[in-house]
Short mmCIF file of C-alpha atoms in Angstrom, two decimals:
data_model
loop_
_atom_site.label_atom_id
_atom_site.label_comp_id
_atom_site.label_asym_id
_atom_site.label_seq_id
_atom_site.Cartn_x
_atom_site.Cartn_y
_atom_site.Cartn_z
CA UNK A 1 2.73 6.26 -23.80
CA UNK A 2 4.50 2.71 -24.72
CA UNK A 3 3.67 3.50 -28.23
CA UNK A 4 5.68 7.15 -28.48
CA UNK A 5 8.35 5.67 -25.90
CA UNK A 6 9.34 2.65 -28.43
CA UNK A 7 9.34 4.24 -31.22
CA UNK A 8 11.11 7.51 -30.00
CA UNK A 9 13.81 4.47 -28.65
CA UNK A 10 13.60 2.56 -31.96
CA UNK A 11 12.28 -0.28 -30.26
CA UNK A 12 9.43 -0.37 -32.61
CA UNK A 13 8.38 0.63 -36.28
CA UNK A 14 5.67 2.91 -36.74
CA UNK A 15 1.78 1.94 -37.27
CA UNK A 16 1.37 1.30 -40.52
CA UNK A 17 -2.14 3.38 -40.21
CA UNK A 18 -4.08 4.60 -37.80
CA UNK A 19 -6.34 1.56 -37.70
CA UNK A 20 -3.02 -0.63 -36.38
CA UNK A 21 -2.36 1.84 -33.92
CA UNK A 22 -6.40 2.23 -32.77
CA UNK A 23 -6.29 -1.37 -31.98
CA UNK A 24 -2.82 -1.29 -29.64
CA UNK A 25 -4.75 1.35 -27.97
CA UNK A 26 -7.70 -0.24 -27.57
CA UNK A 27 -6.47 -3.73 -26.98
CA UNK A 28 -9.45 -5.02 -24.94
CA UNK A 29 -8.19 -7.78 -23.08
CA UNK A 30 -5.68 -6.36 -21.18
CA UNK A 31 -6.42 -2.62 -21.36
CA UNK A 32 -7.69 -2.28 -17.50
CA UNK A 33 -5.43 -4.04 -15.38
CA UNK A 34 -3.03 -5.18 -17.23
CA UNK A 35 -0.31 -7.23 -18.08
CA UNK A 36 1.22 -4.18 -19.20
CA UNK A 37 1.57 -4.83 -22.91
CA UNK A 38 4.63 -2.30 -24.69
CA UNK A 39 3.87 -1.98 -28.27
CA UNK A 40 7.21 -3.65 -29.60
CA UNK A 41 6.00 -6.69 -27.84
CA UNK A 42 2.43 -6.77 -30.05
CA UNK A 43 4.18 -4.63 -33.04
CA UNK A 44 4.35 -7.73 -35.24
CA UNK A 45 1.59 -9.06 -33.77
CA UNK A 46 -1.02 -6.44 -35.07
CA UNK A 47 0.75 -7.06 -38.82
CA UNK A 48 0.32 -10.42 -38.81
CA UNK A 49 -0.45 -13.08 -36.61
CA UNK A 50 -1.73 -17.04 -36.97
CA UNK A 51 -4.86 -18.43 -35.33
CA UNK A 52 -4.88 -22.16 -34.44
CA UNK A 53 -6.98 -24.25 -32.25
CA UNK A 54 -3.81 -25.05 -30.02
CA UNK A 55 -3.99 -21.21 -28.96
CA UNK A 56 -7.57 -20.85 -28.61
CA UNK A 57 -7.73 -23.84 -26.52
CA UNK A 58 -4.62 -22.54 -24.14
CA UNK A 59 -6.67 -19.21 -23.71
CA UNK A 60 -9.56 -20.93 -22.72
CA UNK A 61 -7.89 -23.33 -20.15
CA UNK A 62 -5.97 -19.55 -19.12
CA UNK A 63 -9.53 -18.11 -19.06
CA UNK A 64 -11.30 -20.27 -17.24
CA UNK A 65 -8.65 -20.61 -14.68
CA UNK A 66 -8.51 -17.22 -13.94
CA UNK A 67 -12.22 -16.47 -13.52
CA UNK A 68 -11.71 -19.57 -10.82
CA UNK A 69 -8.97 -17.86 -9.44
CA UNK A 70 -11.26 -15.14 -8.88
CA UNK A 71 -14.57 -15.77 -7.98
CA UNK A 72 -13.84 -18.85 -6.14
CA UNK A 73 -10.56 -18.24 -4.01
CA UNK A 74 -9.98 -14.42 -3.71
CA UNK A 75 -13.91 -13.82 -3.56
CA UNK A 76 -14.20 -16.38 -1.03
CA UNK A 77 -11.42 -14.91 1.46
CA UNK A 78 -12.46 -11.04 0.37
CA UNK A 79 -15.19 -10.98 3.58
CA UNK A 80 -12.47 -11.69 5.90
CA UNK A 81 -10.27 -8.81 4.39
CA UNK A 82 -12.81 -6.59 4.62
CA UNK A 83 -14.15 -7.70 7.96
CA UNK A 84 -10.89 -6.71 9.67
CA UNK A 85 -10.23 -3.49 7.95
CA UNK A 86 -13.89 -2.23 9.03
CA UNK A 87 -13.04 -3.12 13.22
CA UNK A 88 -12.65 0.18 14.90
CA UNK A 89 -10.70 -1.82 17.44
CA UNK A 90 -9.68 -5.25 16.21
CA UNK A 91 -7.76 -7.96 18.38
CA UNK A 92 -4.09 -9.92 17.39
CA UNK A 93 -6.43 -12.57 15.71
CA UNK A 94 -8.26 -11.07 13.99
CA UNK A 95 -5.78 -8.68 12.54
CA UNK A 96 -3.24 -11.16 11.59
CA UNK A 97 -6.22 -13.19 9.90
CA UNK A 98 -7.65 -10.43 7.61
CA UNK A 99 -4.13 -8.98 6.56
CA UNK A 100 -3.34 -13.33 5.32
CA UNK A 101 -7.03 -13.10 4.04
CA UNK A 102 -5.78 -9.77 2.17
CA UNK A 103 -2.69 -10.77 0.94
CA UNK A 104 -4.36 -13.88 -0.45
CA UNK A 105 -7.21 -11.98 -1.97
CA UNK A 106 -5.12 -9.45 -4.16
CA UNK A 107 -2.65 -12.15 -5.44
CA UNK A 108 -5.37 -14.76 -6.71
CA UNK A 109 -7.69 -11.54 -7.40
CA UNK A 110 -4.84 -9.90 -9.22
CA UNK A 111 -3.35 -12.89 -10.91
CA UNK A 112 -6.99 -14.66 -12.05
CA UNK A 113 -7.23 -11.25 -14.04
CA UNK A 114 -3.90 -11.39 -15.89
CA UNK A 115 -4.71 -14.87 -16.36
CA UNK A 116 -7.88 -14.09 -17.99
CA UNK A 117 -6.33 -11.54 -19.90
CA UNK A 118 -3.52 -13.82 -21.20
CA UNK A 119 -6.42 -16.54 -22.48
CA UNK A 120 -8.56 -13.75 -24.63
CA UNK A 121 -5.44 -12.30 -26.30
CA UNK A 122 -4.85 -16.35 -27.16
CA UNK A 123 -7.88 -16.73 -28.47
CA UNK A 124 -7.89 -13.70 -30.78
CA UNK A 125 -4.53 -14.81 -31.67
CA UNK A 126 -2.29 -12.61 -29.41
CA UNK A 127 0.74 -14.04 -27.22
CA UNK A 128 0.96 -11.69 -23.89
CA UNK A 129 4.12 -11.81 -21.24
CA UNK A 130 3.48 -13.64 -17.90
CA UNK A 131 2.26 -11.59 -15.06
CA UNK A 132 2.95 -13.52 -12.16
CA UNK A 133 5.61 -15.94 -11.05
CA UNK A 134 4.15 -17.82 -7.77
CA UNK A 135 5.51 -14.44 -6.26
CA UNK A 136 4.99 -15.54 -2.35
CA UNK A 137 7.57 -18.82 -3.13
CA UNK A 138 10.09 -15.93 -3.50
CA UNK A 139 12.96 -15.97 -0.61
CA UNK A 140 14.04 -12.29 -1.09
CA UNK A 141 12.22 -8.73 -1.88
CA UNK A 142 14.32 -8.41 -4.87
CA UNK A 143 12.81 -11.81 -6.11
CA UNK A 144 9.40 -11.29 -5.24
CA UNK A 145 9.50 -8.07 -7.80
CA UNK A 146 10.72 -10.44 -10.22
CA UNK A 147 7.58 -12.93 -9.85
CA UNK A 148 4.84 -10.35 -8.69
CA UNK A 149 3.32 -8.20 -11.66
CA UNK A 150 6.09 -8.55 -14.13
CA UNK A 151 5.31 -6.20 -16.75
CA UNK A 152 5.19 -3.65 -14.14
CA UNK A 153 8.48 -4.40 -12.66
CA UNK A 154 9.82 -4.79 -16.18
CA UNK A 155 8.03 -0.94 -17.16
CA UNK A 156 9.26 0.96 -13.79
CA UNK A 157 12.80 -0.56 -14.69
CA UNK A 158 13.37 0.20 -17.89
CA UNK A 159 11.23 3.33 -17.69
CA UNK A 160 12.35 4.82 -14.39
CA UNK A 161 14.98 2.89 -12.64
CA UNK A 162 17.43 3.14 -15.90
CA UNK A 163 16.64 6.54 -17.33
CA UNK A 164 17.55 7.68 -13.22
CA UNK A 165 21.07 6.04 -13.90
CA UNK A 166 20.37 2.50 -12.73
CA UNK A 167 23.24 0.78 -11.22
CA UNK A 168 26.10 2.91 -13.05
CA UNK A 169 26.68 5.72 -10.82
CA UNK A 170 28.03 3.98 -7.87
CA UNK A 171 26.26 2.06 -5.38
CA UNK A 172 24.88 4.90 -3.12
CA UNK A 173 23.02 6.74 -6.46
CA UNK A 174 21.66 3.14 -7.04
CA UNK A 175 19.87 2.97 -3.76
CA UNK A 176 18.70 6.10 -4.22
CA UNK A 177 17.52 5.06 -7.74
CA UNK A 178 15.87 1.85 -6.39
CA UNK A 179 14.29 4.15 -3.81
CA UNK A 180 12.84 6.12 -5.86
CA UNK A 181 11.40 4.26 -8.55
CA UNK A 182 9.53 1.90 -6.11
CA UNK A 183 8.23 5.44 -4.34
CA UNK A 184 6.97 6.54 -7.41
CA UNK A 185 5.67 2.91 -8.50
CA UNK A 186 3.76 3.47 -5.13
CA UNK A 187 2.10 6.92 -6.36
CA UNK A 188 1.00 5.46 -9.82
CA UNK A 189 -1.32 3.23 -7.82
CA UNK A 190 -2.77 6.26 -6.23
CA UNK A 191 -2.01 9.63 -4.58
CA UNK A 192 -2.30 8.75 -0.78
CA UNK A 193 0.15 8.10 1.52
CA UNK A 194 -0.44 4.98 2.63
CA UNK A 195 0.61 3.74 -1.29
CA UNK A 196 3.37 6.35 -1.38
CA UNK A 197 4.73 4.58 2.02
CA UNK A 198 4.28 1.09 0.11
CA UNK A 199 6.30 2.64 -2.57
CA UNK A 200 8.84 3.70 0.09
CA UNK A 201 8.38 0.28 1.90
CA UNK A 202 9.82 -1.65 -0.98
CA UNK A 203 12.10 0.78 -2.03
CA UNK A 204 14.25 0.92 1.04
CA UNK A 205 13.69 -3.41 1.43
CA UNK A 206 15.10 -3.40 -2.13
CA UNK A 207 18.05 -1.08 -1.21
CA UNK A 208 19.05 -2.72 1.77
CA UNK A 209 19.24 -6.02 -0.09
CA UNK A 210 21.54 -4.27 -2.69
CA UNK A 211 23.77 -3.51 0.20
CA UNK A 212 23.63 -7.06 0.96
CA UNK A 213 25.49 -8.20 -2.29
CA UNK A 214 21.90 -8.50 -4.01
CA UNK A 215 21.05 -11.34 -1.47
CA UNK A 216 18.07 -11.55 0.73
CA UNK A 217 17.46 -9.86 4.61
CA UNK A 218 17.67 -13.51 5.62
CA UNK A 219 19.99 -14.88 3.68
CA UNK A 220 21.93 -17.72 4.95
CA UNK A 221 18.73 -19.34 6.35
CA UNK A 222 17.22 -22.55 5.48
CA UNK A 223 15.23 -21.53 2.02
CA UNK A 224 11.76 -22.18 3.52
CA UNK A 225 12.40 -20.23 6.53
CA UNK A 226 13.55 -17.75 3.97
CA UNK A 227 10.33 -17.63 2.02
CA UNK A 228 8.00 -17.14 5.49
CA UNK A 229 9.81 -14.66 6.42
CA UNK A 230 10.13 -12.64 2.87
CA UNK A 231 6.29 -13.49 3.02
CA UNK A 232 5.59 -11.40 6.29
CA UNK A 233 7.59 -9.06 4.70
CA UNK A 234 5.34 -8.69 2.07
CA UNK A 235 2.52 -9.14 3.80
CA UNK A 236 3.38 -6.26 6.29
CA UNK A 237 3.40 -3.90 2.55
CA UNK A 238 0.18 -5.40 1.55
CA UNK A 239 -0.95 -3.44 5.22
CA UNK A 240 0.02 -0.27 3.78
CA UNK A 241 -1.41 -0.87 0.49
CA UNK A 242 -5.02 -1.85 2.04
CA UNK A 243 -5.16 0.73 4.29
CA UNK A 244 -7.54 3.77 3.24
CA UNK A 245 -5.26 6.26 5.34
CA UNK A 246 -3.00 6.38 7.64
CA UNK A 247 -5.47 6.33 10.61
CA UNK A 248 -6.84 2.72 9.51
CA UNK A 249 -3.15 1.36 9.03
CA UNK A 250 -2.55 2.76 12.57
CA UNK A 251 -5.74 0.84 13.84
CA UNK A 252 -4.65 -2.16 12.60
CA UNK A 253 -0.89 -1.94 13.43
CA UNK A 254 -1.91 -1.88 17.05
CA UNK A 255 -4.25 -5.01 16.52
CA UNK A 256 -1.31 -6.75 14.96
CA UNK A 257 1.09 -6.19 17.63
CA UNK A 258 -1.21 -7.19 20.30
CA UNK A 259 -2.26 -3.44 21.47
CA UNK A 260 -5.97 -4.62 21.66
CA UNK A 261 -4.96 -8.09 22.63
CA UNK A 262 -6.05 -11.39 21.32
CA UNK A 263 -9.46 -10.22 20.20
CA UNK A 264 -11.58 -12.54 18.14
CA UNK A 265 -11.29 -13.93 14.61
CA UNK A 266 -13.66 -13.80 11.80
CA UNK A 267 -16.84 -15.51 13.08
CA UNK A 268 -17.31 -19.02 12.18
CA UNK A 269 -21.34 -18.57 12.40
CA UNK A 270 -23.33 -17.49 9.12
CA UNK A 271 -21.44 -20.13 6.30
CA UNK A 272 -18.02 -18.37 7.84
CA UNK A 273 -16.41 -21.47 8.14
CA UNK A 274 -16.16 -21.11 4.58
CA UNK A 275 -14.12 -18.39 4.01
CA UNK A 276 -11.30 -20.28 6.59
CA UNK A 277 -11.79 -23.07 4.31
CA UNK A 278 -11.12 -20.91 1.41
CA UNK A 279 -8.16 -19.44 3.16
CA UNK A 280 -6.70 -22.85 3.92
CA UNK A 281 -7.03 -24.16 0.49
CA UNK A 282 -5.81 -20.72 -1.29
CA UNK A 283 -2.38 -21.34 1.37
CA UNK A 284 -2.26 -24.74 -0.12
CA UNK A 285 -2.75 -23.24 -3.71
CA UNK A 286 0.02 -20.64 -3.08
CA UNK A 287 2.77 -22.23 -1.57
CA UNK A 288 2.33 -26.16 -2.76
CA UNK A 289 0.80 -26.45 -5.81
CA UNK A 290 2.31 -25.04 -9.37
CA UNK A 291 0.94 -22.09 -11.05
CA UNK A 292 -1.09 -21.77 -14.06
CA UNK A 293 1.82 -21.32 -16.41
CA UNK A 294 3.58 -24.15 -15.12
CA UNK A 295 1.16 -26.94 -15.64
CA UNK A 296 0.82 -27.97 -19.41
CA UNK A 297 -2.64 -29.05 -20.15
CA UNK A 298 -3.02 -31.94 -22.90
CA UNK A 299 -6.10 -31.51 -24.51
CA UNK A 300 -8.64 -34.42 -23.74
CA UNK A 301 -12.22 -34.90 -23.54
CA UNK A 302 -11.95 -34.84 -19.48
CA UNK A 303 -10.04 -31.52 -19.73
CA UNK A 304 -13.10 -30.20 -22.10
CA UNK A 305 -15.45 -31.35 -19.11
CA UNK A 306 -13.97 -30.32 -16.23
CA UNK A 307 -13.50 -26.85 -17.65
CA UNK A 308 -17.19 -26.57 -18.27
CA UNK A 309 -18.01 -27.81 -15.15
CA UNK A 310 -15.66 -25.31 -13.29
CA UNK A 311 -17.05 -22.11 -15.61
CA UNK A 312 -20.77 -22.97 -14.80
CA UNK A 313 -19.64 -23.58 -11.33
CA UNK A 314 -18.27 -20.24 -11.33
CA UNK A 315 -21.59 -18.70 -13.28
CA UNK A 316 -23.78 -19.84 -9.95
CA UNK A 317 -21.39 -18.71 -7.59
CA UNK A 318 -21.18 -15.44 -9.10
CA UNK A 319 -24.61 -15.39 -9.80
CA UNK A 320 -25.61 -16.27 -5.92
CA UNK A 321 -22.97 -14.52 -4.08
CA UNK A 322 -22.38 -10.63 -3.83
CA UNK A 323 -18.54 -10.92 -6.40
CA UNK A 324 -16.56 -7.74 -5.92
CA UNK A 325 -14.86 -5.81 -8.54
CA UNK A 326 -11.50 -6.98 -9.70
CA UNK A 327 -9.24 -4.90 -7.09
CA UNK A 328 -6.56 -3.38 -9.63
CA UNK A 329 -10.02 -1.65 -11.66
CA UNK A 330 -10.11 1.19 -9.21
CA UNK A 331 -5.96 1.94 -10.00
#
């Protein structure tokens, strides 16, 4: 679909044969979940590209880091997550504590995949776009689709949001446009209503802020007051997007505005205390400490160590623990 789309737009050049365009198509690394790779981004890529040591050894610091991401933060907070979700009556606590332990577990889940992604194209000589931005530091809706899956933002805008008009029919047809293109961002997860709602969700969020001169709900705040708020935004989206149907959202709606009261937590019995230990540290992770693509790694014989040490580390743990599949595999 890229490939016709930027070439019909002249974005692109044409394969030279079919065996350039075979391997766009079948571009292993990020062909499940993404980043979403357009072709003019990889065009001269696939006709010629260098392979150095400096880019193998950035994938494999990328690589490594992501499988971390994964099997040892949003693996570790996943049983909480799915704990809550599976309560036919579930309690304020317990509610509010799965749906942090969800919105933690699709981010690093979500992000230790693109990460991963990013560090095999490197070291088979590709460059791929950033995926994620530290997306819960953002202090607006309209910001947080600017850090959270970037390529996708990036395709539904210039694929979608433009082609509808965009922002050049007067402001009423662009909050319809806005509307609409997060609705239908919502359906190509899925066709259920609970992700056509999420679409909706974030459509109408993103419309209202347009209203508001492109500034946040709670703009004028203090910035960190700002970001926890924009954050239980978000959060309250990452309900809709969990939920099965509409009968589980419903069940735990009422546990997060009290209807069942406080209720009980995730247990702390049977090695639970660490998954709240995981929790704490992935807050930590999230909303003090810099992403991935922010931190430049000089290569060093400790770096060499302590990345072999953290892949066999996460080899056991995924070897003695019960890993689930990345999330975005089943979209």
């Amino acid at each position: 679909m890229s490939y016709s789309i930027d070439i019909y737009r002249g974005h692109a050049r044409p394969a030279k044969s079919l065996v350039d365009y075979a391997c766009y198509v079948s571009l292993f690394p990020q062909l499940v979940a993404g980043p979403i790779v357009r072709y003019h981004e990889v065009d001269a890529q696939l006709r010629e590209r260098a392979h150095t040591w400096a880019k193998a050894g950035a994938g494999i610091v990328l690589f490594v880091l992501g499988l971390a991401k994964k099997v040892l933060l949003a693996d570790s907070v996943a049983p909480m997550a799915d704990w809550g979700f599976a309560q036919p009556a579930i309690g304020l606590a317990g509610a509010w504590s799965s749906l942090l332990a969800y919105t933690l577990q699709i981010y690093f889940d979500f992000s230790g995949y693109s990460d991963m992604a990013v560090g095999l194209g490197l070291m088979i000589g590709f460059k791929f776009p950033q995926n994620f931005n530290s997306p819960y530091k953002s202090a607006s809706i309209s910001e947080f689709w600017t850090r959270w899956h970037i390529s996708l933002s990036a395709w539904l805008r210039d694929n979608l949001y433009i082609p509808l008009g965009g922002n050049r029919k007067g402001p009423v047809r662009t909050y319809v446009n806005l509307f609409l293109t997060m609705l239908l961002g919502g359906l190509w997860h899925g066709a259920s209503w609970t992700f056509m709602l999420w679409g909706a969700y974030h459509g109408s969020l993103l419309a209202l802020e347009r209203m508001n001169g492109r500034r946040g709900l709670v703009h004028g705040l203090p910035r960190p007051l700002q970001i926890a708020l924009t954050f239980l935004l978000v959060m309250f989206g990452w309900l809709l997007f969990r939920a099965k149907n509409l009968a589980e959202f419903a069940r735990m709606l009422r546990g997060l505005l009290g209807g069942n009261g406080w209720g009980s937590a995730y247990p702390l019995a049977d090695a639970g205390w660490l998954n709240w230990g995981g929790m704490l540290f992935c807050l930590v992770l999230v909303f003090a400490a810099r992403n991935t693509w922010e931190i430049r790694w000089q290569p060093s014989r400790r770096l060499a160590v302590g990345l072999a040490l953290l892949f066999l580390v996460c080899v056991a743990t995924f070897l003695v623990n019960t890993s689930s599949p990345f999330l975005y595999f089943q979209f």
